PDB file of C-alpha atoms and ligand atoms in Angstrom:
ATOM      1  CA  MET A   1     157.787  62.082 141.698  1.00 47.00           C
ATOM      2  CA  THR A   2     154.193  60.977 141.829  1.00 54.00           C
ATOM      3  CA  THR A   3     154.521  57.620 140.065  1.00 65.00           C
ATOM      4  CA  LYS A   4     152.510  55.003 141.943  1.00 84.00           C
ATOM      5  CA  ARG A   5     154.600  51.985 142.753  1.00 97.00           C
ATOM      6  CA  ILE A   6     152.690  48.904 143.932  1.00 97.00           C
ATOM      7  CA  PRO A   7     154.308  47.536 147.103  1.00 98.00           C
ATOM      8  CA  ILE A   8     155.981  44.171 146.585  1.00 98.00           C
ATOM      9  CA  ILE A   9     156.398  41.845 149.542  1.00 98.00           C
ATOM     10  CA  ALA A  10     158.448  38.738 148.837  1.00 98.00           C
ATOM     11  CA  GLY A  11     159.296  35.781 151.036  1.00 98.00           C
ATOM     12  CA  ASN A  12     162.724  34.317 150.335  1.00 98.00           C
ATOM     13  CA  TRP A  13     162.549  30.911 151.968  1.00 98.00           C
ATOM     14  CA  LYS A  14     166.249  30.274 151.257  1.00 98.00           C
ATOM     15  CA  MET A  15     167.216  26.624 151.947  1.00 98.00           C
ATOM     16  CA  ASN A  16     164.149  25.912 154.059  1.00 98.00           C
ATOM     17  CA  LYS A  17     161.015  23.798 153.556  1.00 98.00           C
ATOM     18  CA  THR A  18     160.735  20.440 151.854  1.00 98.00           C
ATOM     19  CA  ALA A  19     158.015  20.165 149.224  1.00 98.00           C
ATOM     20  CA  SER A  20     155.399  18.968 151.719  1.00 98.00           C
ATOM     21  CA  GLU A  21     156.355  21.636 154.253  1.00 98.00           C
ATOM     22  CA  ALA A  22     156.266  24.242 151.487  1.00 98.00           C
ATOM     23  CA  ARG A  23     152.769  23.175 150.504  1.00 98.00           C
ATOM     24  CA  ASP A  24     151.597  23.571 154.102  1.00 98.00           C
ATOM     25  CA  LEU A  25     153.232  26.972 154.492  1.00 98.00           C
ATOM     26  CA  ALA A  26     151.806  28.273 151.208  1.00 98.00           C
ATOM     27  CA  THR A  27     148.345  26.963 152.106  1.00 98.00           C
ATOM     28  CA  ALA A  28     148.438  28.762 155.457  1.00 98.00           C
ATOM     29  CA  ILE A  29     149.674  31.985 153.860  1.00 98.00           C
ATOM     30  CA  ILE A  30     146.898  31.938 151.243  1.00 98.00           C
ATOM     31  CA  LEU A  31     144.227  31.743 153.941  1.00 97.00           C
ATOM     32  CA  LEU A  32     145.715  34.715 155.775  1.00 97.00           C
ATOM     33  CA  VAL A  33     146.376  37.065 152.842  1.00 96.00           C
ATOM     34  CA  LYS A  34     143.491  36.235 150.507  1.00 90.00           C
ATOM     35  CA  ASN A  35     141.676  39.543 150.924  1.00 88.00           C
ATOM     36  CA  VAL A  36     144.713  41.756 150.525  1.00 93.00           C
ATOM     37  CA  LYS A  37     144.504  44.161 147.591  1.00 91.00           C
ATOM     38  CA  ASN A  38     146.991  46.426 145.846  1.00 93.00           C
ATOM     39  CA  ARG A  39     150.166  44.610 146.827  1.00 96.00           C
ATOM     40  CA  ASP A  40     152.264  42.132 144.947  1.00 97.00           C
ATOM     41  CA  VAL A  41     152.909  39.055 147.061  1.00 98.00           C
ATOM     42  CA  VAL A  42     155.738  36.753 145.994  1.00 98.00           C
ATOM     43  CA  LEU A  43     156.946  33.424 147.382  1.00 98.00           C
ATOM     44  CA  ALA A  44     160.456  32.148 146.622  1.00 98.00           C
ATOM     45  CA  PRO A  45     160.780  28.563 147.832  1.00 98.00           C
ATOM     46  CA  PRO A  46     163.800  26.386 147.039  1.00 98.00           C
ATOM     47  CA  PHE A  47     163.865  24.785 143.562  1.00 98.00           C
ATOM     48  CA  THR A  48     162.622  21.427 144.873  1.00 98.00           C
ATOM     49  CA  SER A  49     159.497  23.051 146.336  1.00 98.00           C
ATOM     50  CA  LEU A  50     158.585  25.264 143.371  1.00 98.00           C
ATOM     51  CA  GLN A  51     156.156  22.762 141.891  1.00 98.00           C
ATOM     52  CA  ALA A  52     154.366  22.167 145.210  1.00 98.00           C
ATOM     53  CA  VAL A  53     153.986  25.905 145.795  1.00 98.00           C
ATOM     54  CA  ALA A  54     152.968  26.531 142.172  1.00 98.00           C
ATOM     55  CA  GLU A  55     150.114  24.035 142.526  1.00 98.00           C
ATOM     56  CA  THR A  56     149.071  25.484 145.872  1.00 98.00           C
ATOM     57  CA  ILE A  57     148.924  29.127 144.766  1.00 98.00           C
ATOM     58  CA  LYS A  58     147.443  28.401 141.312  1.00 96.00           C
ATOM     59  CA  LYS A  59     144.077  30.075 141.869  1.00 95.00           C
ATOM     60  CA  THR A  60     145.450  33.049 143.813  1.00 96.00           C
ATOM     61  CA  ASP A  61     147.198  36.314 142.917  1.00 96.00           C
ATOM     62  CA  ILE A  62     150.362  35.213 144.716  1.00 97.00           C
ATOM     63  CA  ALA A  63     153.352  34.992 142.383  1.00 98.00           C
ATOM     64  CA  LEU A  64     156.106  32.401 142.357  1.00 98.00           C
ATOM     65  CA  ALA A  65     159.827  33.203 142.311  1.00 98.00           C
ATOM     66  CA  SER A  66     162.941  31.110 142.157  1.00 98.00           C
ATOM     67  CA  GLN A  67     166.055  31.981 144.127  1.00 98.00           C
ATOM     68  CA  ASN A  68     168.435  31.757 141.173  1.00 98.00           C
ATOM     69  CA  LEU A  69     168.756  30.666 137.536  1.00 98.00           C
ATOM     70  CA  TYR A  70     171.576  29.805 135.134  1.00 98.00           C
ATOM     71  CA  TRP A  71     172.379  32.003 132.139  1.00 98.00           C
ATOM     72  CA  GLU A  72     172.607  29.298 129.445  1.00 98.00           C
ATOM     73  CA  ASP A  73     169.461  27.926 127.810  1.00 98.00           C
ATOM     74  CA  LYS A  74     170.338  24.250 128.348  1.00 98.00           C
ATOM     75  CA  GLY A  75     173.186  21.790 128.200  1.00 98.00           C
ATOM     76  CA  ALA A  76     175.963  20.193 130.205  1.00 98.00           C
ATOM     77  CA  TYR A  77     175.753  22.364 133.346  1.00 98.00           C
ATOM     78  CA  THR A  78     175.318  19.816 136.118  1.00 98.00           C
ATOM     79  CA  GLY A  79     173.332  21.134 139.037  1.00 97.00           C
ATOM     80  CA  GLU A  80     172.062  24.279 137.297  1.00 98.00           C
ATOM     81  CA  ILE A  81     168.477  25.320 136.480  1.00 98.00           C
ATOM     82  CA  SER A  82     167.365  27.096 133.293  1.00 98.00           C
ATOM     83  CA  ALA A  83     164.867  29.887 132.727  1.00 98.00           C
ATOM     84  CA  GLU A  84     162.681  27.567 130.665  1.00 98.00           C
ATOM     85  CA  MET A  85     162.477  25.065 133.547  1.00 98.00           C
ATOM     86  CA  LEU A  86     161.375  27.858 135.872  1.00 98.00           C
ATOM     87  CA  LEU A  87     158.849  29.271 133.425  1.00 98.00           C
ATOM     88  CA  GLU A  88     157.226  25.895 132.900  1.00 98.00           C
ATOM     89  CA  LEU A  89     156.709  25.618 136.658  1.00 97.00           C
ATOM     90  CA  GLY A  90     154.986  28.994 136.667  1.00 97.00           C
ATOM     91  CA  CYS A  91     157.750  31.205 138.030  1.00 98.00           C
ATOM     92  CA  LYS A  92     157.195  34.878 137.362  1.00 98.00           C
ATOM     93  CA  TYR A  93     160.133  36.362 139.292  1.00 98.00           C
ATOM     94  CA  VAL A  94     163.695  35.275 139.958  1.00 98.00           C
ATOM     95  CA  ILE A  95     165.954  36.519 142.744  1.00 98.00           C
ATOM     96  CA  ILE A  96     169.403  37.305 141.368  1.00 98.00           C
ATOM     97  CA  GLY A  97     172.664  38.145 143.132  1.00 98.00           C
ATOM     98  CA  HIS A  98     171.539  37.569 146.697  1.00 98.00           C
ATOM     99  CA  SER A  99     174.414  38.339 149.064  1.00 96.00           C
ATOM    100  CA  GLU A 100     174.472  34.731 150.238  1.00 97.00           C
ATOM    101  CA  ARG A 101     175.195  33.695 146.665  1.00 97.00           C
ATOM    102  CA  ARG A 102     177.860  36.382 146.371  1.00 96.00           C
ATOM    103  CA  GLN A 103     179.350  35.357 149.731  1.00 95.00           C
ATOM    104  CA  TYR A 104     179.233  31.548 149.556  1.00 96.00           C
ATOM    105  CA  PHE A 105     178.911  30.649 145.885  1.00 97.00           C
ATOM    106  CA  GLY A 106     181.281  32.963 144.077  1.00 96.00           C
ATOM    107  CA  GLU A 107     178.624  35.180 142.495  1.00 97.00           C
ATOM    108  CA  THR A 108     180.155  38.344 141.019  1.00 97.00           C
ATOM    109  CA  ASP A 109     178.714  41.468 139.393  1.00 97.00           C
ATOM    110  CA  GLU A 110     179.526  39.842 136.059  1.00 98.00           C
ATOM    111  CA  THR A 111     177.632  36.591 136.771  1.00 98.00           C
ATOM    112  CA  VAL A 112     174.781  38.614 138.274  1.00 98.00           C
ATOM    113  CA  ASN A 113     174.586  40.508 134.984  1.00 98.00           C
ATOM    114  CA  LYS A 114     174.581  37.287 132.933  1.00 98.00           C
ATOM    115  CA  ARG A 115     171.742  35.856 135.009  1.00 98.00           C
ATOM    116  CA  LEU A 116     169.844  39.142 134.842  1.00 98.00           C
ATOM    117  CA  ARG A 117     170.202  39.325 131.067  1.00 98.00           C
ATOM    118  CA  GLN A 118     169.012  35.743 130.709  1.00 98.00           C
ATOM    119  CA  ALA A 119     166.008  36.371 132.975  1.00 98.00           C
ATOM    120  CA  LEU A 120     165.016  39.410 130.908  1.00 98.00           C
ATOM    121  CA  ASN A 121     165.554  37.631 127.595  1.00 98.00           C
ATOM    122  CA  LYS A 122     163.353  34.755 128.703  1.00 98.00           C
ATOM    123  CA  GLY A 123     160.545  36.787 130.261  1.00 98.00           C
ATOM    124  CA  LEU A 124     161.225  36.342 133.969  1.00 98.00           C
ATOM    125  CA  LEU A 125     161.094  39.393 136.238  1.00 98.00           C
ATOM    126  CA  PRO A 126     164.393  39.771 138.063  1.00 98.00           C
ATOM    127  CA  ILE A 127     164.707  40.882 141.682  1.00 98.00           C
ATOM    128  CA  VAL A 128     168.332  41.947 141.712  1.00 98.00           C
ATOM    129  CA  CYS A 129     169.999  42.236 145.106  1.00 98.00           C
ATOM    130  CA  VAL A 130     172.635  44.741 146.160  1.00 98.00           C
ATOM    131  CA  GLY A 131     174.046  45.580 149.560  1.00 97.00           C
ATOM    132  CA  GLU A 132     177.196  46.416 151.486  1.00 97.00           C
ATOM    133  CA  THR A 133     178.960  44.455 154.240  1.00 95.00           C
ATOM    134  CA  LEU A 134     179.507  45.840 157.728  1.00 93.00           C
ATOM    135  CA  ASP A 135     183.173  46.566 156.943  1.00 93.00           C
ATOM    136  CA  GLU A 136     182.202  48.447 153.826  1.00 95.00           C
ATOM    137  CA  ARG A 137     179.628  50.505 155.734  1.00 94.00           C
ATOM    138  CA  GLU A 138     181.977  51.265 158.601  1.00 92.00           C
ATOM    139  CA  SER A 139     184.711  52.381 156.248  1.00 95.00           C
ATOM    140  CA  GLY A 140     182.296  54.756 154.509  1.00 95.00           C
ATOM    141  CA  LYS A 141     182.163  52.761 151.279  1.00 97.00           C
ATOM    142  CA  ALA A 142     178.495  51.741 151.222  1.00 96.00           C
ATOM    143  CA  ASN A 143     177.500  54.112 148.414  1.00 97.00           C
ATOM    144  CA  GLN A 144     180.495  53.232 146.295  1.00 98.00           C
ATOM    145  CA  VAL A 145     179.825  49.494 146.691  1.00 97.00           C
ATOM    146  CA  ILE A 146     176.148  49.837 145.788  1.00 98.00           C
ATOM    147  CA  LYS A 147     176.950  52.028 142.814  1.00 98.00           C
ATOM    148  CA  GLY A 148     179.410  49.422 141.510  1.00 98.00           C
ATOM    149  CA  GLN A 149     176.973  46.557 142.051  1.00 98.00           C
ATOM    150  CA  LEU A 150     174.214  48.415 140.189  1.00 98.00           C
ATOM    151  CA  LYS A 151     176.441  49.355 137.290  1.00 97.00           C
ATOM    152  CA  GLY A 152     177.754  45.782 137.022  1.00 98.00           C
ATOM    153  CA  ALA A 153     174.377  44.102 137.337  1.00 98.00           C
ATOM    154  CA  LEU A 154     172.641  46.406 134.866  1.00 98.00           C
ATOM    155  CA  LYS A 155     175.262  46.379 132.116  1.00 97.00           C
ATOM    156  CA  ASP A 156     173.523  46.332 128.705  1.00 97.00           C
ATOM    157  CA  VAL A 157     170.066  46.492 130.290  1.00 98.00           C
ATOM    158  CA  THR A 158     167.861  48.986 128.437  1.00 98.00           C
ATOM    159  CA  ALA A 159     165.402  51.489 129.916  1.00 98.00           C
ATOM    160  CA  ALA A 160     162.526  49.443 128.467  1.00 97.00           C
ATOM    161  CA  GLU A 161     163.869  46.325 130.195  1.00 98.00           C
ATOM    162  CA  MET A 162     164.236  48.222 133.473  1.00 98.00           C
ATOM    163  CA  GLU A 163     160.431  48.373 133.658  1.00 97.00           C
ATOM    164  CA  ARG A 164     160.556  44.653 134.501  1.00 98.00           C
ATOM    165  CA  VAL A 165     163.359  44.862 137.079  1.00 98.00           C
ATOM    166  CA  VAL A 166     162.979  45.100 140.845  1.00 98.00           C
ATOM    167  CA  VAL A 167     166.012  46.077 142.935  1.00 98.00           C
ATOM    168  CA  ALA A 168     166.392  44.787 146.489  1.00 98.00           C
ATOM    169  CA  TYR A 169     168.668  46.638 148.882  1.00 98.00           C
ATOM    170  CA  GLU A 170     169.864  44.123 151.444  1.00 97.00           C
ATOM    171  CA  PRO A 171     172.662  45.339 153.706  1.00 96.00           C
ATOM    172  CA  VAL A 172     174.660  42.180 154.459  1.00 95.00           C
ATOM    173  CA  TRP A 173     175.023  43.169 158.126  1.00 93.00           C
ATOM    174  CA  ALA A 174     171.237  43.215 158.537  1.00 93.00           C
ATOM    175  CA  ILE A 175     170.499  39.793 157.034  1.00 92.00           C
ATOM    176  CA  GLY A 176     169.477  37.199 159.593  1.00 87.00           C
ATOM    177  CA  THR A 177     171.062  39.220 162.368  1.00 88.00           C
ATOM    178  CA  GLY A 178     168.026  40.888 163.895  1.00 85.00           C
ATOM    179  CA  LYS A 179     169.866  44.151 163.224  1.00 85.00           C
ATOM    180  CA  THR A 180     167.625  46.072 160.815  1.00 86.00           C
ATOM    181  CA  ALA A 181     168.797  49.184 159.031  1.00 89.00           C
ATOM    182  CA  THR A 182     166.926  52.107 160.543  1.00 94.00           C
ATOM    183  CA  PRO A 183     164.279  53.519 158.224  1.00 96.00           C
ATOM    184  CA  LYS A 184     166.553  56.540 157.769  1.00 97.00           C
ATOM    185  CA  GLN A 185     169.607  54.418 156.859  1.00 96.00           C
ATOM    186  CA  ALA A 186     167.541  52.344 154.440  1.00 97.00           C
ATOM    187  CA  GLN A 187     165.892  55.422 152.902  1.00 98.00           C
ATOM    188  CA  GLU A 188     169.298  57.037 152.299  1.00 97.00           C
ATOM    189  CA  ILE A 189     170.477  54.064 150.262  1.00 98.00           C
ATOM    190  CA  HIS A 190     167.158  53.619 148.464  1.00 98.00           C
ATOM    191  CA  GLN A 191     167.271  57.277 147.451  1.00 98.00           C
ATOM    192  CA  PHE A 192     170.860  56.777 146.334  1.00 98.00           C
ATOM    193  CA  ILE A 193     169.849  53.739 144.252  1.00 98.00           C
ATOM    194  CA  ARG A 194     167.047  55.728 142.607  1.00 98.00           C
ATOM    195  CA  ALA A 195     169.446  58.590 141.869  1.00 98.00           C
ATOM    196  CA  ASN A 196     171.831  56.122 140.248  1.00 98.00           C
ATOM    197  CA  ILE A 197     169.077  54.690 138.084  1.00 98.00           C
ATOM    198  CA  LYS A 198     168.204  58.225 137.037  1.00 98.00           C
ATOM    199  CA  ALA A 199     171.835  58.836 136.089  1.00 97.00           C
ATOM    200  CA  LEU A 200     172.108  55.518 134.213  1.00 97.00           C
ATOM    201  CA  TYR A 201     168.696  55.865 132.520  1.00 98.00           C
ATOM    202  CA  ASP A 202     166.212  58.707 132.984  1.00 97.00           C
ATOM    203  CA  ASP A 203     163.670  60.278 135.356  1.00 97.00           C
ATOM    204  CA  ALA A 204     160.749  58.063 134.380  1.00 97.00           C
ATOM    205  CA  THR A 205     162.735  54.831 134.745  1.00 98.00           C
ATOM    206  CA  ALA A 206     163.979  55.895 138.172  1.00 98.00           C
ATOM    207  CA  ALA A 207     160.526  56.987 139.307  1.00 97.00           C
ATOM    208  CA  ALA A 208     158.927  53.693 138.252  1.00 97.00           C
ATOM    209  CA  LEU A 209     161.582  51.386 139.743  1.00 98.00           C
ATOM    210  CA  ARG A 210     160.473  49.377 142.745  1.00 98.00           C
ATOM    211  CA  ILE A 211     163.166  49.064 145.412  1.00 98.00           C
ATOM    212  CA  GLN A 212     162.669  46.516 148.175  1.00 98.00           C
ATOM    213  CA  TYR A 213     164.425  46.579 151.507  1.00 97.00           C
ATOM    214  CA  GLY A 214     165.650  43.289 152.998  1.00 97.00           C
ATOM    215  CA  GLY A 215     167.398  42.456 156.239  1.00 96.00           C
ATOM    216  CA  SER A 216     165.610  41.461 159.447  1.00 94.00           C
ATOM    217  CA  VAL A 217     162.248  42.843 158.346  1.00 96.00           C
ATOM    218  CA  THR A 218     159.573  41.855 160.884  1.00 96.00           C
ATOM    219  CA  PRO A 219     155.937  42.760 161.530  1.00 97.00           C
ATOM    220  CA  ASP A 220     157.260  45.228 164.138  1.00 96.00           C
ATOM    221  CA  ASN A 221     159.435  47.282 161.816  1.00 96.00           C
ATOM    222  CA  VAL A 222     157.762  46.874 158.409  1.00 97.00           C
ATOM    223  CA  SER A 223     155.462  49.897 158.679  1.00 97.00           C
ATOM    224  CA  THR A 224     158.172  52.408 159.546  1.00 97.00           C
ATOM    225  CA  LEU A 225     160.328  51.076 156.722  1.00 97.00           C
ATOM    226  CA  MET A 226     157.459  51.124 154.218  1.00 97.00           C
ATOM    227  CA  ALA A 227     156.596  54.691 155.228  1.00 97.00           C
ATOM    228  CA  MET A 228     159.850  55.895 153.651  1.00 97.00           C
ATOM    229  CA  PRO A 229     159.347  57.520 150.248  1.00 97.00           C
ATOM    230  CA  ASP A 230     161.795  55.313 148.347  1.00 98.00           C
ATOM    231  CA  ILE A 231     161.041  51.961 150.017  1.00 98.00           C
ATOM    232  CA  ASP A 232     158.579  50.060 147.862  1.00 98.00           C
ATOM    233  CA  GLY A 233     158.577  46.621 149.396  1.00 98.00           C
ATOM    234  CA  ALA A 234     160.336  44.030 151.476  1.00 98.00           C
ATOM    235  CA  LEU A 235     162.399  40.942 150.703  1.00 98.00           C
ATOM    236  CA  VAL A 236     162.000  38.822 153.777  1.00 98.00           C
ATOM    237  CA  GLY A 237     163.904  35.776 154.993  1.00 97.00           C
ATOM    238  CA  GLY A 238     163.264  34.542 158.534  1.00 97.00           C
ATOM    239  CA  ALA A 239     159.892  36.222 159.054  1.00 97.00           C
ATOM    240  CA  SER A 240     158.556  34.743 155.798  1.00 98.00           C
ATOM    241  CA  LEU A 241     158.778  31.185 157.166  1.00 98.00           C
ATOM    242  CA  LYS A 242     155.865  31.613 159.573  1.00 98.00           C
ATOM    243  CA  PRO A 243     152.423  32.208 158.034  1.00 98.00           C
ATOM    244  CA  GLU A 244     151.328  34.698 160.700  1.00 98.00           C
ATOM    245  CA  SER A 245     154.413  36.882 160.485  1.00 98.00           C
ATOM    246  CA  PHE A 246     154.539  36.813 156.685  1.00 98.00           C
ATOM    247  CA  ALA A 247     150.831  37.667 156.485  1.00 98.00           C
ATOM    248  CA  ALA A 248     151.368  40.534 158.928  1.00 97.00           C
ATOM    249  CA  LEU A 249     154.125  41.867 156.658  1.00 98.00           C
ATOM    250  CA  VAL A 250     151.902  41.630 153.602  1.00 98.00           C
ATOM    251  CA  LYS A 251     149.168  43.501 155.480  1.00 97.00           C
ATOM    252  CA  PHE A 252     151.412  46.338 156.699  1.00 95.00           C
ATOM    253  CA  THR A 253     149.606  49.640 157.051  1.00 92.00           C
TER     254      THR A 253
HETATM  255  P1  13P B  13     166.189  37.981 156.940  1.00 86.69           P
HETATM  256  O1  13P B  13     164.813  38.574 156.780  1.00 86.69           O
HETATM  257  O2  13P B  13     166.182  36.615 157.588  1.00 86.69           O
HETATM  258  O3  13P B  13     167.135  38.938 157.608  1.00 86.69           O
HETATM  259  O4  13P B  13     166.762  37.727 155.463  1.00 86.69           O
HETATM  260  C1  13P B  13     166.703  38.760 154.541  1.00 86.69           C
HETATM  261  C2  13P B  13     167.064  38.209 153.215  1.00 86.69           C
HETATM  262  O5  13P B  13     168.188  37.846 152.959  1.00 86.69           O
HETATM  263  C3  13P B  13     165.973  38.095 152.224  1.00 86.69           C
HETATM  264  O6  13P B  13     166.488  37.805 150.966  1.00 86.69           O
END
């Protein structure tokens, strides 16, 4: 396939950075990445820091993402955040189904699908996360797990809607552990994800889909990962919290 996919580098700040810290981090990142062309750069601070980061990045090409959203429009859902709230703050993307949400907050393929559908209906661009645990990998079930997560997450999502979806492959065993998937291991799953999208949709949809890798991505390993034919970006936790390392990731060659 020759479809050109623009690399997408996203910083998932998780539960880090108060609003004032977030402003400082975003300001430092802007200075370091301002001349970078032909890459999508995305920052996903916690909800409470979205406004601060939105104001800071306003005159730049950096896009804002939230780390979650709720699937109802509004109402009695204490503690939840709606698509409209995120849109008003300037969010363009939303991370959905991160493994930490699946692991600690009861997220299932079904709730991932509801959030994904809501994001698409409301005009947010979803970054939907999939990935196997160490046990699942060691028992040879990685492909089966990913296939199930994709099918569940993408239920009732049309080919036209898929143009707005990004998939992130984040092996659970590689997140925050310093244990990155080798480029070959990551490429195998990325290729598998693309093949699944082709089976669920069609050639063009599969060829256009951007698939990010996440899990202990650092300035030292980003280039070998990004050199793989089916790796189109990175979803970065730890290394996105320091301006120098995040900028180095954005500027991978
Ligand atoms: P780390 O980069 O800290 O391993 O986290 C990856 C991740 O979960 C990004 O969403």
